[in-house]
PDB file of C-alpha atoms in Angstrom:
ATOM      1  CA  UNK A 686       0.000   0.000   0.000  1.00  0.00           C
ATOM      2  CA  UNK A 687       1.342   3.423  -1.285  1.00  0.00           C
ATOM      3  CA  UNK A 688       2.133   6.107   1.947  1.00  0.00           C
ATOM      4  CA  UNK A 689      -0.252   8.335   0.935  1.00  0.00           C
ATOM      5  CA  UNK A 690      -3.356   8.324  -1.453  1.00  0.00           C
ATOM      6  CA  UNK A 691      -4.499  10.619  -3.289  1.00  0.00           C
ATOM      7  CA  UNK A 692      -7.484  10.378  -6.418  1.00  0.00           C
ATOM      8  CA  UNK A 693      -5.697  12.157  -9.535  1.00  0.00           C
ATOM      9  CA  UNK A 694      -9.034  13.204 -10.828  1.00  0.00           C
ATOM     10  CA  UNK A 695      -9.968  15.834 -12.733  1.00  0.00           C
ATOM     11  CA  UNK A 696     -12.595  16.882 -10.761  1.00  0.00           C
ATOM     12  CA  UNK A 697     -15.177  19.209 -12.164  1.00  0.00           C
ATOM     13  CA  UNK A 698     -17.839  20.932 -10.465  1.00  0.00           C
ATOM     14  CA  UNK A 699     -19.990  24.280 -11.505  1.00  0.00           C
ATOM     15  CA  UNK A 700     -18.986  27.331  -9.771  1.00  0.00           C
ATOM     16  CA  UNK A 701     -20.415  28.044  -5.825  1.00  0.00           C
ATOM     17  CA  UNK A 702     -20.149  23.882  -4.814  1.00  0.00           C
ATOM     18  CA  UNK A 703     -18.901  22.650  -2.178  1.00  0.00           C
ATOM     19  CA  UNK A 704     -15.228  20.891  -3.474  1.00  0.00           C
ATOM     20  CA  UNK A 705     -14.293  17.694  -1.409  1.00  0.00           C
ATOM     21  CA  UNK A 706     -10.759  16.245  -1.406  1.00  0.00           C
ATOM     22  CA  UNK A 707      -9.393  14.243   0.597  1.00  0.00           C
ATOM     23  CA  UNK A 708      -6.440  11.851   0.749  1.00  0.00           C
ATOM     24  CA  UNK A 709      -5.717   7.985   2.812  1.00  0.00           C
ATOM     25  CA  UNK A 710      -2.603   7.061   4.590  1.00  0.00           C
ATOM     26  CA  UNK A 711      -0.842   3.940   5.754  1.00  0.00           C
ATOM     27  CA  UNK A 712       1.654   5.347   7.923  1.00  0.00           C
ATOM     28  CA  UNK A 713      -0.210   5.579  11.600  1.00  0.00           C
ATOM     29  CA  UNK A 714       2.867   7.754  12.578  1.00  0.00           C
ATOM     30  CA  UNK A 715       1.964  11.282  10.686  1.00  0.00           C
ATOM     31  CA  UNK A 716       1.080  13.807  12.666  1.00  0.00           C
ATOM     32  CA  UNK A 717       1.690  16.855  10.575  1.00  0.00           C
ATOM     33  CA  UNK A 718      -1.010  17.256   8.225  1.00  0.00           C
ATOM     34  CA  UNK A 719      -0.760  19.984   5.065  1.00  0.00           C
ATOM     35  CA  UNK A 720      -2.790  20.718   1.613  1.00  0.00           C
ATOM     36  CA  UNK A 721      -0.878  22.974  -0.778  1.00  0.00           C
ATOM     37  CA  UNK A 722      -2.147  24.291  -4.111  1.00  0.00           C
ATOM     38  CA  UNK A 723      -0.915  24.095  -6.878  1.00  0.00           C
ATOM     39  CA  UNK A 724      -1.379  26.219 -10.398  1.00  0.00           C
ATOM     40  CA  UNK A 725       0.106  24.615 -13.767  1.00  0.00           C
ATOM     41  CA  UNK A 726       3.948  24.978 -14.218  1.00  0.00           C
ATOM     42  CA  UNK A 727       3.961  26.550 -10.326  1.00  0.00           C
ATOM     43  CA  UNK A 728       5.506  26.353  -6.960  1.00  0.00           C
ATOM     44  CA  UNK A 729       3.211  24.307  -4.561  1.00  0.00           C
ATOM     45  CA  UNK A 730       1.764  27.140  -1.634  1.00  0.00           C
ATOM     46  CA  UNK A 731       0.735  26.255   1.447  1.00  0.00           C
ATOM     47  CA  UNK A 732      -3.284  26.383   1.889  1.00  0.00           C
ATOM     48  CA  UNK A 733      -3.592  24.900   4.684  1.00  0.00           C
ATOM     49  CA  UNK A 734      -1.483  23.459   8.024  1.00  0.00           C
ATOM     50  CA  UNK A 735      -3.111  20.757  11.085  1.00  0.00           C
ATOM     51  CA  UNK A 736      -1.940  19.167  13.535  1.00  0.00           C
ATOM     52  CA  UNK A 737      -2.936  15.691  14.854  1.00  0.00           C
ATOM     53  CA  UNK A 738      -6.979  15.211  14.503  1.00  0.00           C
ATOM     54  CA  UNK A 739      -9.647  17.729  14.338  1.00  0.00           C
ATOM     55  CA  UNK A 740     -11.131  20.206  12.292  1.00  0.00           C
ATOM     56  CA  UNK A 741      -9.379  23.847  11.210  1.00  0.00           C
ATOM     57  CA  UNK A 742     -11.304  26.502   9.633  1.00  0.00           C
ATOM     58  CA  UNK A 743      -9.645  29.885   7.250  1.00  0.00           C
ATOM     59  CA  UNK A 744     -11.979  31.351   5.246  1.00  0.00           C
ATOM     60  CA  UNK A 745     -13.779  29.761   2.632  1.00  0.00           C
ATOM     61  CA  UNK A 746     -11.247  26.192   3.333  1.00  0.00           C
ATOM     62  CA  UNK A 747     -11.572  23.843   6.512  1.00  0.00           C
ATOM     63  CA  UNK A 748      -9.327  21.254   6.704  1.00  0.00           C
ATOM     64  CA  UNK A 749     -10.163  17.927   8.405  1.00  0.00           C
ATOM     65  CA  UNK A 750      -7.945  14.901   9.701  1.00  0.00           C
ATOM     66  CA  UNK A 751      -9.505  11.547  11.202  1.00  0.00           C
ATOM     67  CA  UNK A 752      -6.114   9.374  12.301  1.00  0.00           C
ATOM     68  CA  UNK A 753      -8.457   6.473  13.234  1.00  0.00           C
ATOM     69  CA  UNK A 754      -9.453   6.252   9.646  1.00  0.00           C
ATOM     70  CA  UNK A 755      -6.171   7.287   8.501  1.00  0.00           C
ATOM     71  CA  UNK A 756      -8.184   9.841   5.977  1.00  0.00           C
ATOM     72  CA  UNK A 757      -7.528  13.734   5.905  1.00  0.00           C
ATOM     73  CA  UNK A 758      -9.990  16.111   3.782  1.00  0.00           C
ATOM     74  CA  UNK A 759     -10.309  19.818   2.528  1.00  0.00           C
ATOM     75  CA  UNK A 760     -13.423  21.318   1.795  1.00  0.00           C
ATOM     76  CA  UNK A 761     -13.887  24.324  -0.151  1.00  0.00           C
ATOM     77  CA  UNK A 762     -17.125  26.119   0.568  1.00  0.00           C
ATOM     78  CA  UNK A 763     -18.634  28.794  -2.550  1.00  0.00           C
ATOM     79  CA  UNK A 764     -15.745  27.161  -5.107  1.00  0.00           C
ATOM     80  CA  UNK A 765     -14.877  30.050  -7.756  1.00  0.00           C
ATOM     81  CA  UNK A 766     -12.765  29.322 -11.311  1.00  0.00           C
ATOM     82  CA  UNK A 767      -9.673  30.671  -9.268  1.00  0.00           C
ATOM     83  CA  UNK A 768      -9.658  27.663  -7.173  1.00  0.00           C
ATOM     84  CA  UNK A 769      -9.332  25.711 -10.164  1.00  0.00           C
ATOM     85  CA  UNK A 770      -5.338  24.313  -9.467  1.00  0.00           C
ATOM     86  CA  UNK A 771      -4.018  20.668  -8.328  1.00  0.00           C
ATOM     87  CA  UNK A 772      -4.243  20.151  -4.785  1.00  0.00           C
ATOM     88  CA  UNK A 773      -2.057  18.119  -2.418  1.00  0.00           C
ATOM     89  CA  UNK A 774      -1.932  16.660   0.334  1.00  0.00           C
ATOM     90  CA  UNK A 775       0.695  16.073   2.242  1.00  0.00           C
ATOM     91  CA  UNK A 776       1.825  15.352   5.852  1.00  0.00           C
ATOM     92  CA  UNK A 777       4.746  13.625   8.003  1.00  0.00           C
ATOM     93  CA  UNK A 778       5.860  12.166  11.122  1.00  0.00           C
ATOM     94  CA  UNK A 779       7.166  14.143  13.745  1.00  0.00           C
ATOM     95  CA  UNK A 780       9.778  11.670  14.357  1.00  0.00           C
ATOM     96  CA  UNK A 781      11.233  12.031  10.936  1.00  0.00           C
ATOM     97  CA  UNK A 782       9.971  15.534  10.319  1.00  0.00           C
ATOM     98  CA  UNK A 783      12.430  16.063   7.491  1.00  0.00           C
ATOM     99  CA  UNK A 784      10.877  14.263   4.614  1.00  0.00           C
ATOM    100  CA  UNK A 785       7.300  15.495   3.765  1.00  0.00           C
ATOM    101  CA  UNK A 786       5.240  12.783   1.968  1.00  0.00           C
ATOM    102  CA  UNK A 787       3.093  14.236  -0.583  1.00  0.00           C
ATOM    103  CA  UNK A 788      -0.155  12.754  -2.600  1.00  0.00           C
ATOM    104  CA  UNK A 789       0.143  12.814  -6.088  1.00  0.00           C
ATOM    105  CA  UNK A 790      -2.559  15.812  -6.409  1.00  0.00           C
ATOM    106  CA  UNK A 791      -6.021  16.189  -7.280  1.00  0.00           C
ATOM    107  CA  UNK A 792      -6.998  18.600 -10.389  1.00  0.00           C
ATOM    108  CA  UNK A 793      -9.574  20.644  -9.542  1.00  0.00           C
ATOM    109  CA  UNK A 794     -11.652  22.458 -12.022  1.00  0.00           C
ATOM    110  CA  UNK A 795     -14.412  24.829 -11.343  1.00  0.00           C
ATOM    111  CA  UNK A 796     -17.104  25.603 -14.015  1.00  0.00           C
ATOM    112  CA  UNK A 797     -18.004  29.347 -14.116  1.00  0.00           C
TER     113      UNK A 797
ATOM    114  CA  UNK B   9       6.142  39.241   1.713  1.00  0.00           C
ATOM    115  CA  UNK B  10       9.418  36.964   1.739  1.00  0.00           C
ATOM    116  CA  UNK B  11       9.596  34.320  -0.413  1.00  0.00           C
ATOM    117  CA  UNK B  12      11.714  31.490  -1.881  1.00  0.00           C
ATOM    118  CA  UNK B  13      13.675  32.571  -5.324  1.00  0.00           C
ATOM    119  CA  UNK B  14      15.300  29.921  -7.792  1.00  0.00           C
ATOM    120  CA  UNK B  15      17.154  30.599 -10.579  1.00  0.00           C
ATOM    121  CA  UNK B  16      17.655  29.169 -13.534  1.00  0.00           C
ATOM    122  CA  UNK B  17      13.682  28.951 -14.150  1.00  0.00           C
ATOM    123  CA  UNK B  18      14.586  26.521 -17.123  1.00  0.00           C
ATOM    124  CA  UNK B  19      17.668  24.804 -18.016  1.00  0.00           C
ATOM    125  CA  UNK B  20      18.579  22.733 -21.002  1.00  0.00           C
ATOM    126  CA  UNK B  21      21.115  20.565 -21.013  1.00  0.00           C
ATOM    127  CA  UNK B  22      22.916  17.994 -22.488  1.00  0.00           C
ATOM    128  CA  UNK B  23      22.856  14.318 -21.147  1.00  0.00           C
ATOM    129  CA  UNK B  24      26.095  14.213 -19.455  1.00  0.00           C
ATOM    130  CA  UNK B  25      26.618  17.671 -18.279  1.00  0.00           C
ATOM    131  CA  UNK B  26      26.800  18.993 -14.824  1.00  0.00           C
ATOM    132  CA  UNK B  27      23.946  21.269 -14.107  1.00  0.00           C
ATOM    133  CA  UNK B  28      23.746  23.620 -10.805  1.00  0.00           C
ATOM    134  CA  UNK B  29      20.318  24.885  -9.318  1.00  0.00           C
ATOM    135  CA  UNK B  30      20.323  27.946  -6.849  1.00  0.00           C
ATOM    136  CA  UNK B  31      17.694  28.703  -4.181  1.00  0.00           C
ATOM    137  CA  UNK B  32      17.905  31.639  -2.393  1.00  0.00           C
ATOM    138  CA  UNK B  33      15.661  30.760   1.088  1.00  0.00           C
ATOM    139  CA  UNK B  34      13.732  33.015   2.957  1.00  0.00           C
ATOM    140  CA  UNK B  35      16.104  34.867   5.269  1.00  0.00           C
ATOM    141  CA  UNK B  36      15.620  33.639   8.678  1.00  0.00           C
ATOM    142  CA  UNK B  37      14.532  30.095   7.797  1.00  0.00           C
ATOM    143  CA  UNK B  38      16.967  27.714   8.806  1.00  0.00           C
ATOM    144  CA  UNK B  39      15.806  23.816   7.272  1.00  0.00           C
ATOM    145  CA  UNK B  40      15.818  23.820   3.399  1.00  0.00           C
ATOM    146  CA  UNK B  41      14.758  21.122   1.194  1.00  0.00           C
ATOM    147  CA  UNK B  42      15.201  19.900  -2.329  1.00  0.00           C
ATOM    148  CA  UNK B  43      11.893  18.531  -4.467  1.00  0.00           C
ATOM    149  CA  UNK B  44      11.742  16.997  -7.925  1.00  0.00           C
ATOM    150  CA  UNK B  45       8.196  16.620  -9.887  1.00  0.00           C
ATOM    151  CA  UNK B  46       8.251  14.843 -13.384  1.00  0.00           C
ATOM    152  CA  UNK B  47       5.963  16.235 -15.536  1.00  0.00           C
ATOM    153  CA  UNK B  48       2.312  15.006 -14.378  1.00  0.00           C
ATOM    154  CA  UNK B  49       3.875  12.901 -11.462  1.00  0.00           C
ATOM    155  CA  UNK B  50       3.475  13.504  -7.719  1.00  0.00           C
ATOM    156  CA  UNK B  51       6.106  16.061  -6.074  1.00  0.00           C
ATOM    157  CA  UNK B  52       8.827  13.766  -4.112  1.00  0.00           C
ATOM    158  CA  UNK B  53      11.300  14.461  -1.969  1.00  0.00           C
ATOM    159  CA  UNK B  54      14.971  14.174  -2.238  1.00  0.00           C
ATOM    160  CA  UNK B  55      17.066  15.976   0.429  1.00  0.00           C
ATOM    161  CA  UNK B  56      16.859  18.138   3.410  1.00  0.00           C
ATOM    162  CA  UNK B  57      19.488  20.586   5.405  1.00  0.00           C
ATOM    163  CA  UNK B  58      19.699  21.394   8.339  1.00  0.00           C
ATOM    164  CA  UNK B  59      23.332  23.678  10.158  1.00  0.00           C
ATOM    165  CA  UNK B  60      25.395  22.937   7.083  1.00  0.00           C
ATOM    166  CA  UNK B  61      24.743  19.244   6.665  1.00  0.00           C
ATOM    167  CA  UNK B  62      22.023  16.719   5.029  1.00  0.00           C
ATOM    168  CA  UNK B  63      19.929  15.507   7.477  1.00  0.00           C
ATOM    169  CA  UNK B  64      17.848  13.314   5.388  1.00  0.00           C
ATOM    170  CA  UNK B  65      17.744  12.186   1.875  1.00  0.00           C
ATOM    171  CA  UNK B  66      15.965  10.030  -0.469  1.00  0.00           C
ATOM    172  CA  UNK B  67      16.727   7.064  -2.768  1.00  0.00           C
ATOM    173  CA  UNK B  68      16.633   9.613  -5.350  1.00  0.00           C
ATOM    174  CA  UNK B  69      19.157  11.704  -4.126  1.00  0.00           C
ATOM    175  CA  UNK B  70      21.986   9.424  -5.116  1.00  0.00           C
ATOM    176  CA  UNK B  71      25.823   9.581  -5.245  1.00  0.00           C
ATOM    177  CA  UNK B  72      25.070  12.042  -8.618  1.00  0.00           C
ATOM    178  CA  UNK B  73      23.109  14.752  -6.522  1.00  0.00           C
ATOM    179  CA  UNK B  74      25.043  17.219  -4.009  1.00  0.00           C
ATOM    180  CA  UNK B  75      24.333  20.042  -1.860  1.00  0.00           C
ATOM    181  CA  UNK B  76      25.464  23.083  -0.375  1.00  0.00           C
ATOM    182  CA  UNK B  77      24.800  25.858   1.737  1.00  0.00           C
ATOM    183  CA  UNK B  78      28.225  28.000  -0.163  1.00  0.00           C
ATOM    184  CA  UNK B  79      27.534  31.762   1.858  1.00  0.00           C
ATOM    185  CA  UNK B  80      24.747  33.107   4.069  1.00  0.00           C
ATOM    186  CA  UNK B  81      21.639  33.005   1.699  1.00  0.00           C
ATOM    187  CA  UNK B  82      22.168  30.310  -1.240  1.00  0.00           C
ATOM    188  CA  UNK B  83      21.131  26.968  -1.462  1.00  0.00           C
ATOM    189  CA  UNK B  84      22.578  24.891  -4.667  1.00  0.00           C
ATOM    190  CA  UNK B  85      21.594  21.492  -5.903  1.00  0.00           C
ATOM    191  CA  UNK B  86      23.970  20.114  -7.951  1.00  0.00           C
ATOM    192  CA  UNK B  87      23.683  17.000 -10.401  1.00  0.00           C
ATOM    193  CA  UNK B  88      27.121  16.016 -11.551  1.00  0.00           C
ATOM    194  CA  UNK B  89      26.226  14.280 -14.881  1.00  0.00           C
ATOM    195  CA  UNK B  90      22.700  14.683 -16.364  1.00  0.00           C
ATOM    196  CA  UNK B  91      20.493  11.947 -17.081  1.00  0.00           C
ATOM    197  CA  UNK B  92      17.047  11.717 -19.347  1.00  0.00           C
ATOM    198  CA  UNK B  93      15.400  10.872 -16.614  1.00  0.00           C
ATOM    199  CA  UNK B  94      15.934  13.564 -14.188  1.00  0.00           C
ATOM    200  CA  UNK B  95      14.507  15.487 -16.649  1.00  0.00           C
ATOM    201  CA  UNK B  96      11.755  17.179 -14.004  1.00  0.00           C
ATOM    202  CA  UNK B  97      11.091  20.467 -12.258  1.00  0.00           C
ATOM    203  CA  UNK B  98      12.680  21.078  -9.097  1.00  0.00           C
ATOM    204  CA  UNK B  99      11.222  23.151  -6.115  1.00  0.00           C
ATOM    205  CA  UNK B 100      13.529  24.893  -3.505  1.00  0.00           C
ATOM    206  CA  UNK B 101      11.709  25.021  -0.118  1.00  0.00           C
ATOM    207  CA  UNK B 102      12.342  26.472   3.085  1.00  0.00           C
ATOM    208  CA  UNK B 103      10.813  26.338   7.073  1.00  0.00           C
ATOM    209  CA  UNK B 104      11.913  28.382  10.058  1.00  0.00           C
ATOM    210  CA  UNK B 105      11.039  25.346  12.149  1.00  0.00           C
ATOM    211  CA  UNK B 106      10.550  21.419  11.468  1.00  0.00           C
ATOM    212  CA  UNK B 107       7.249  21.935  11.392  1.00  0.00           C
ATOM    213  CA  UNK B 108       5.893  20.898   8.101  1.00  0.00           C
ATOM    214  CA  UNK B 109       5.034  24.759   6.911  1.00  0.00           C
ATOM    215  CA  UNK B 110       7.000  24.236   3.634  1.00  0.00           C
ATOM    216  CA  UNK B 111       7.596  27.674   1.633  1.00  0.00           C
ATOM    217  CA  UNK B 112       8.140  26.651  -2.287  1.00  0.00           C
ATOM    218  CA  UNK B 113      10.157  28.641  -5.008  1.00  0.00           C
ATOM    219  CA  UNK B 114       8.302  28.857  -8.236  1.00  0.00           C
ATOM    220  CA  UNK B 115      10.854  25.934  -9.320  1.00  0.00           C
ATOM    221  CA  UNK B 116      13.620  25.348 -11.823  1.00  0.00           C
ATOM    222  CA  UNK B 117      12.467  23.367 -14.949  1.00  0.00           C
ATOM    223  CA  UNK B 118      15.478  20.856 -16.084  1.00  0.00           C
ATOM    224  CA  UNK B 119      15.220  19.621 -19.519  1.00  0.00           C
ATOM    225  CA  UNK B 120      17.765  17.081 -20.937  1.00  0.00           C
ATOM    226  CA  UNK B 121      18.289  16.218 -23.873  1.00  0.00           C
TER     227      UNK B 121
END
């Protein structure tokens, strides 16, 4: 079983949905929990950053990790054609915080 | 706002030939990082540095790759002879703290031919 998991896509959905994305893991040892976006031929920027389990809210993005399920999400609330971009997950263990395991992406596109 | 710089943003080269990336971190960051991505495949890792030394690399990162931290502010990757297949862009990031909260460069494209 691959680290992390992550549904390529494309995922298309009309402007103003709610976007769901969300990643698996095998590795019962992350704790550091991160989904960066990423626009074509771009850097990857950090979206958002969590800690262990739980829910964190910024703006129209709330991020969402369950460790017993070993399955991490991001919602997007009102989606807009600039969210349309790869997202990643990614996340690590604090014990080898050093090397960042990422998913392979998700493409996102929103229809305006 | 501070942010990661790389330079070259595209290199072509030929198969065989040493090729040098620069990163220039955010100032007072102190763990910086190396990242490949083939075209259309996931973003992996291949090095980290931490006070003047690797602390952890990949598979990837083999005897081929090198870094160094030369003055104050740069960060190089160096591949010391080319192959097709590292054909790939690669990201320059930086953290003040080994927290996870990665800051990516807008990458250096590598083309070989």
């Amino acid at each position: 079983q691959k680290e992390v998991e992550q549904d390529p896509g494309p995922l298309s959905v009309p402007e103003g949905a709610i976007v769901s994305l969300n990643c698996t893991y095998s590795n019962s040892a992350f704790q550091y929990f991160m989904w960066y976006r990423q626009y074509s031929r771009k850097g990857p920027e950090l979206l958002m950053y969590t800690y262990s389990s739980g829910n964190k809210e910024d703006g129209r993005f709330t991020a969402q990790v369950d460790k017993s399920s070993k399955y991490i999400s991001l919602f997007i609330r009102d989606s807009q054609p600039s969210d349309s971009a790869t997202y990643l997950c990614a996340m690590s263990d604090p014990n080898r915080d050093d090397k960042i395991i990422f998913g392979k992406g998700t493409r996102l596109h929103i229809l305006p | 706002e501070p942010e990661v710089t790389q330079t070259p943003s595209h290199q072509v080269t030929q198969m065989g030939q040493e090729v040098i990336l620069r990163c220039v971190p955010i100032s007072n960051h102190l763990y910086f990082y190396w990242y490949r991505q083939i075209l259309g495949q996931k973003v992996e890792f291949l090095v980290s540095f931490y006070n003047n030394e690797i602390s952890e690399k990949s598979e990837i990162f083999d005897d081929q790759f090198s870094v160094e931290r030369p003055d104050g502010s740069n960060f190089t990757l160096k591949i010391r002879s080319t192959k097709l297949e590292d054909s790939a862009m690669y990201f320059c990031a930086s953290t003040q703290g080994r927290t996870g909260e990665l800051f990516f460069g807008e990458g250096s494209r590598l083309t070989v031919l």
